[in-house]
Tab-separated table of C-alpha atoms in Angstrom:
chain	number	residue	atom	x	y	z
A	23	MET	CA	11.624	-0.393	13.412
A	24	SER	CA	8.180	-1.179	12.242
A	25	PHE	CA	8.703	-3.783	9.555
A	26	LYS	CA	5.883	-5.861	10.927
A	27	GLN	CA	3.429	-3.068	10.299
A	28	ILE	CA	4.687	-2.631	6.763
A	29	SER	CA	4.047	-6.299	6.082
A	30	GLN	CA	0.588	-5.943	7.565
A	31	ILE	CA	-0.156	-2.965	5.330
A	32	ALA	CA	1.032	-4.745	2.189
A	33	GLY	CA	-0.785	-7.904	3.277
A	34	SER	CA	-4.063	-6.081	3.806
A	35	ALA	CA	-3.784	-4.574	0.340
A	36	MET	CA	-3.092	-7.999	-1.137
A	37	SER	CA	-6.133	-9.518	0.499
A	38	ALA	CA	-8.281	-6.561	-0.571
A	39	GLN	CA	-7.135	-7.000	-4.155
A	40	THR	CA	-7.894	-10.709	-3.879
A	41	VAL	CA	-11.457	-9.881	-2.886
A	42	ARG	CA	-11.624	-7.575	-5.886
A	43	MET	CA	-10.340	-10.373	-8.137
A	44	ASN	CA	-12.929	-12.699	-6.674
A	45	THR	CA	-15.805	-10.372	-7.492
A	46	ILE	CA	-14.420	-9.813	-10.989
A	47	ALA	CA	-14.185	-13.570	-11.554
A	48	SER	CA	-17.716	-13.985	-10.302
A	49	ASN	CA	-18.984	-11.161	-12.526
A	50	LEU	CA	-17.274	-12.510	-15.633
A	51	ALA	CA	-18.396	-16.060	-14.910
A	52	ASN	CA	-21.997	-14.972	-14.545
A	53	ALA	CA	-22.022	-12.489	-17.398
A	54	GLN	CA	-24.348	-14.707	-19.415
A	55	SER	CA	-26.496	-16.076	-16.592
A	56	ALA	CA	-29.900	-15.222	-17.981
A	57	SER	CA	-33.048	-15.187	-15.939
A	58	GLY	CA	-36.771	-14.846	-16.582
A	59	ASN	CA	-37.431	-12.134	-14.025
A	60	GLU	CA	-35.646	-9.060	-12.818
A	61	ALA	CA	-35.311	-10.080	-9.175
A	62	ASP	CA	-33.445	-13.335	-9.795
A	63	THR	CA	-30.937	-11.946	-12.268
A	64	TYR	CA	-27.327	-11.761	-11.201
A	65	ARG	CA	-26.058	-8.231	-10.638
A	66	ALA	CA	-22.438	-7.161	-10.942
A	67	ARG	CA	-20.671	-6.995	-7.598
A	68	LYS	CA	-18.078	-4.429	-6.598
A	69	PRO	CA	-16.001	-4.325	-3.418
A	70	VAL	CA	-15.782	-1.021	-1.536
A	71	PHE	CA	-12.338	-0.261	-0.166
A	72	ALA	CA	-11.562	2.056	2.714
A	73	ALA	CA	-8.324	3.131	4.321
A	74	LEU	CA	-7.961	1.991	7.916
A	75	ALA	CA	-5.723	4.419	9.764
A	76	ALA	CA	-3.332	2.821	12.224
A	77	SER	CA	-4.216	3.464	15.822
A	78	GLY	CA	-1.724	3.357	18.627
A	79	GLN	CA	0.578	5.322	20.828
A	80	GLY	CA	3.652	7.328	19.976
A	81	GLU	CA	5.689	5.688	17.286
A	82	GLN	CA	2.879	3.490	16.050
A	83	GLN	CA	0.459	6.347	15.815
A	84	LEU	CA	2.465	7.994	13.093
A	85	ALA	CA	1.326	6.756	9.775
A	86	GLY	CA	0.409	3.802	7.700
A	87	SER	CA	-3.087	2.946	6.642
A	88	ARG	CA	-4.188	-0.575	5.965
A	89	VAL	CA	-6.830	-1.369	3.385
A	90	GLN	CA	-10.163	-2.595	4.553
A	91	VAL	CA	-12.908	-4.126	2.429
A	92	LEU	CA	-15.965	-2.358	3.797
A	93	ASP	CA	-18.560	-4.194	1.800
A	94	VAL	CA	-19.329	-5.816	-1.518
A	95	VAL	CA	-22.177	-3.954	-3.179
A	96	GLU	CA	-24.314	-4.938	-6.120
A	97	SER	CA	-24.351	-2.642	-9.093
A	98	SER	CA	-27.576	-0.650	-9.529
A	99	GLU	CA	-27.138	-0.330	-13.263
A	100	ALA	CA	-30.050	-1.419	-15.413
A	101	LEU	CA	-30.140	-5.058	-16.431
A	102	ARG	CA	-29.901	-6.028	-20.062
A	103	LYS	CA	-33.387	-6.910	-21.315
A	104	VAL	CA	-33.460	-8.956	-24.484
A	105	TYR	CA	-36.385	-10.174	-26.539
A	106	GLU	CA	-35.793	-13.891	-26.952
A	107	PRO	CA	-39.103	-15.729	-27.154
A	108	GLY	CA	-37.331	-18.992	-27.915
A	109	HIS	CA	-35.284	-18.912	-24.724
A	110	PRO	CA	-36.431	-21.499	-22.156
A	111	LEU	CA	-36.311	-18.852	-19.404
A	112	ALA	CA	-38.239	-16.200	-21.294
A	113	ASN	CA	-41.192	-14.669	-19.461
A	114	ALA	CA	-44.714	-14.180	-20.784
A	115	GLU	CA	-43.654	-11.244	-22.981
A	116	GLY	CA	-40.757	-13.270	-24.370
A	117	MET	CA	-38.174	-11.158	-22.506
A	118	VAL	CA	-35.010	-12.512	-20.939
A	119	PHE	CA	-32.915	-10.565	-18.408
A	120	TYR	CA	-29.158	-10.634	-18.607
A	121	PRO	CA	-26.812	-9.443	-15.820
A	122	ASN	CA	-25.543	-5.866	-15.898
A	123	VAL	CA	-21.949	-7.052	-16.218
A	124	ASN	CA	-19.759	-4.974	-18.476
A	125	SER	CA	-17.126	-7.474	-19.606
A	126	VAL	CA	-14.733	-4.852	-20.948
A	127	ALA	CA	-14.851	-2.880	-17.690
A	128	GLU	CA	-14.340	-6.101	-15.739
A	129	MET	CA	-11.305	-7.049	-17.816
A	130	THR	CA	-9.640	-3.664	-17.301
A	131	ASP	CA	-10.493	-3.835	-13.618
A	132	MET	CA	-8.865	-7.243	-13.499
A	133	LEU	CA	-5.642	-5.887	-15.000
A	134	SER	CA	-5.658	-3.051	-12.500
A	135	ALA	CA	-6.261	-5.418	-9.575
A	136	SER	CA	-3.473	-7.786	-10.560
A	137	ARG	CA	-1.054	-4.896	-11.086
A	138	ALA	CA	-1.916	-3.472	-7.657
A	139	PHE	CA	-1.426	-6.919	-6.126
A	140	GLU	CA	1.983	-7.217	-7.740
A	141	SER	CA	3.111	-3.815	-6.486
A	142	ASN	CA	2.363	-4.953	-2.982
A	143	VAL	CA	4.258	-8.190	-3.491
A	144	GLU	CA	7.218	-6.071	-4.606
A	145	VAL	CA	6.887	-3.962	-1.465
A	146	LEU	CA	6.941	-7.096	0.677
A	147	GLY	CA	10.011	-8.421	-1.114
A	148	ARG	CA	11.883	-5.154	-0.744
A	149	VAL	CA	10.998	-4.831	2.931
A	150	LYS	CA	12.178	-8.374	3.495
A	151	SER	CA	15.590	-7.608	2.008
A	152	MET	CA	15.822	-4.411	4.086
A	153	GLN	CA	15.079	-6.389	7.205
A	154	GLN	CA	17.612	-9.064	6.346
A	155	SER	CA	20.386	-6.585	5.702
A	156	LEU	CA	19.553	-4.910	8.995
A	157	LEU	CA	19.975	-8.270	10.690
A	158	ARG	CA	23.405	-8.638	9.148
A	159	LEU	CA	24.499	-5.294	10.653
A	160	GLY	CA	27.918	-5.541	12.254
A	161	GLU	CA	28.810	-8.816	10.596
A	162	GLY	CA	32.061	-9.394	8.760
B	27	MET	CA	39.132	8.688	27.511
B	28	SER	CA	36.090	6.845	26.306
B	29	ILE	CA	34.324	6.495	23.033
B	30	ASP	CA	30.819	7.920	22.950
B	31	PHE	CA	29.175	5.358	20.745
B	32	SER	CA	26.176	7.447	19.821
B	33	LYS	CA	28.532	10.208	18.646
B	34	ALA	CA	30.840	7.778	16.926
B	35	VAL	CA	28.163	6.307	14.694
B	36	GLY	CA	26.832	9.721	13.759
B	37	ILE	CA	23.657	10.486	11.921
B	38	HIS	CA	22.985	7.070	10.444
B	39	PRO	CA	20.984	5.346	13.190
B	40	ASP	CA	18.490	8.217	13.134
B	41	ALA	CA	18.471	8.147	9.363
B	42	LEU	CA	17.786	4.392	9.366
B	43	ARG	CA	14.906	4.779	11.766
B	44	LEU	CA	13.381	7.507	9.669
B	45	ARG	CA	13.895	5.508	6.495
B	46	ALA	CA	11.999	2.602	8.044
B	47	GLU	CA	9.225	4.967	9.082
B	48	ARG	CA	9.064	6.438	5.604
B	49	THR	CA	8.940	2.936	4.103
B	50	LYS	CA	5.798	2.350	6.109
B	51	ILE	CA	4.187	5.533	4.840
B	52	LEU	CA	5.082	4.792	1.223
B	53	ALA	CA	3.940	1.175	1.578
B	54	SER	CA	0.627	2.456	2.846
B	55	ASN	CA	0.344	4.780	-0.161
B	56	ILE	CA	0.968	1.876	-2.515
B	57	ALA	CA	-1.435	-0.349	-0.580
B	58	ASN	CA	-4.226	2.223	-0.810
B	59	GLU	CA	-3.786	2.774	-4.512
B	60	SER	CA	-7.404	1.841	-5.228
B	61	THR	CA	-9.056	3.142	-2.065
B	62	PRO	CA	-11.451	5.977	-2.908
B	63	GLY	CA	-10.670	9.207	-1.086
B	64	TYR	CA	-7.266	8.107	0.181
B	65	GLN	CA	-4.713	10.914	0.232
B	66	ALA	CA	-1.102	9.982	-0.378
B	67	ARG	CA	1.249	11.186	2.345
B	68	ASP	CA	4.938	11.489	2.843
B	69	LEU	CA	7.281	12.890	5.438
B	70	ASP	CA	9.717	15.716	4.970
B	71	PHE	CA	12.825	13.644	5.480
B	72	ALA	CA	15.311	16.493	6.006
B	73	ALA	CA	13.114	18.285	8.548
B	74	SER	CA	12.285	15.055	10.394
B	75	LEU	CA	15.949	14.075	10.577
B	76	ARG	CA	16.855	17.517	11.939
B	77	GLN	CA	14.103	17.126	14.529
B	78	ALA	CA	15.269	13.621	15.422
B	79	GLN	CA	18.806	14.891	15.997
B	80	GLN	CA	17.713	17.832	18.124
B	81	ASP	CA	15.618	15.645	20.369
B	82	GLY	CA	18.648	13.580	21.322
B	83	GLY	CA	19.472	9.956	20.882
B	84	ASP	CA	17.040	8.130	23.093
B	85	GLY	CA	13.716	7.004	21.795
B	86	LEU	CA	12.234	7.692	18.439
B	87	ALA	CA	12.116	11.435	18.024
B	88	LEU	CA	9.035	11.375	15.901
B	89	ASP	CA	6.639	12.516	18.587
B	90	SER	CA	5.561	15.421	16.445
B	91	GLY	CA	3.170	12.763	15.192
B	92	ALA	CA	0.984	13.212	12.185
B	93	ASP	CA	1.898	16.901	11.878
B	94	ALA	CA	5.184	15.867	10.338
B	95	LEU	CA	3.337	14.098	7.554
B	96	LYS	CA	2.519	16.083	4.490
B	97	TYR	CA	0.038	15.373	1.751
B	98	ARG	CA	1.288	14.664	-1.723
B	99	VAL	CA	0.177	17.022	-4.483
B	100	PRO	CA	-0.831	14.740	-7.360
B	101	PHE	CA	0.106	15.473	-10.953
B	102	HIS	CA	-3.225	14.201	-12.189
B	103	PRO	CA	-5.932	14.385	-9.535
B	104	ALA	CA	-8.396	11.511	-9.687
B	105	GLN	CA	-12.114	12.006	-9.521
B	106	ASP	CA	-12.648	9.696	-6.551
B	107	GLY	CA	-10.353	11.803	-4.361
B	108	ASN	CA	-7.517	9.287	-4.382
B	109	SER	CA	-4.198	11.060	-4.794
B	110	VAL	CA	-1.935	8.011	-5.130
B	111	GLU	CA	0.114	7.845	-8.308
B	112	LEU	CA	1.647	4.427	-8.479
B	113	GLY	CA	4.711	5.436	-10.487
B	114	VAL	CA	5.550	8.282	-8.135
B	115	GLU	CA	5.124	6.100	-5.079
B	116	GLN	CA	7.124	3.223	-6.532
B	117	ALA	CA	9.966	5.565	-7.435
B	118	ALA	CA	9.937	7.085	-3.956
B	119	PHE	CA	9.805	3.602	-2.419
B	120	ALA	CA	12.761	2.341	-4.452
B	121	GLN	CA	14.790	5.459	-3.722
B	122	ASN	CA	13.975	5.199	-0.033
B	123	ALA	CA	14.973	1.535	0.059
B	124	SER	CA	18.332	2.183	-1.565
B	125	ASP	CA	18.951	5.134	0.780
B	126	PHE	CA	18.205	2.748	3.626
B	127	GLN	CA	20.866	0.382	2.306
B	128	THR	CA	23.307	3.266	1.987
B	129	SER	CA	22.821	4.336	5.595
B	130	LEU	CA	23.151	0.721	6.633
B	131	THR	CA	26.424	0.380	4.753
B	132	PHE	CA	27.808	3.514	6.385
B	133	LEU	CA	26.752	2.286	9.803
B	134	ASN	CA	28.381	-1.054	9.134
B	135	LEU	CA	31.658	0.599	8.129
B	136	GLN	CA	31.609	2.773	11.231
B	137	LEU	CA	30.943	-0.217	13.462
B	138	LYS	CA	33.817	-2.076	11.836
B	139	GLY	CA	36.072	0.915	12.486
B	140	LEU	CA	35.033	0.984	16.128
B	141	ALA	CA	35.632	-2.740	16.453
B	142	LYS	CA	39.130	-2.270	15.096
B	143	ALA	CA	39.769	0.601	17.507
B	144	ILE	CA	38.598	-1.494	20.427
B	145	ALA	CA	40.716	-4.454	19.381
B	146	GLY	CA	43.690	-2.115	19.120
B	147	GLN	CA	44.615	-3.007	15.572
């Protein structure tokens, strides 16, 4: 019985969703971090997930893919350019650059990440009770 | 006269093993809910159980490997190629877990019966 692998699968998903939450928190926190030039402006970060197929012999080879965070990439969307001559960071033309963070998209992404995390917690809980009842096999 | 234990307990040990295997597959579907390009899979439980019984009692009769795994046809295909539908997977997972408990209960009852037979009650 491969309960250990199930826990590993659910655990990998939970840590992947945590990374996703981290980037969302960072994006939302920096949504208003203005900058005077394009290069220094914060860009929205997104994690890239990939399925990691289980490798092994016989029984273990069968199925079950863990989640792997391949990379965290910066969004290539255009930055928000605002004319604010009074801003202390404004450049010579009076322009200020704001990060390309879409707060609404980040909020919905956050809901989706926390829901996915919870589903995996549920999986872990259910697997734990399956394992425990298997241990009680033959008792009383 | 002797009791053949593997015959006495019937289909349920195989069923339990397959249920555990299927739990892993469904858990992996749920885990990869937001992985782009991931294809949800499942095993044909009836066919796998038949196979497991034909191959005899020893060892896990799942050596047909990944061929036994089928891809889920999604109701609403997603654009990023991910075919996991959380509701479907959660329902399958819950059903599978309660079927696991059912097999376990049957096995427990059979073991109790055997214990009584051995004790001569």
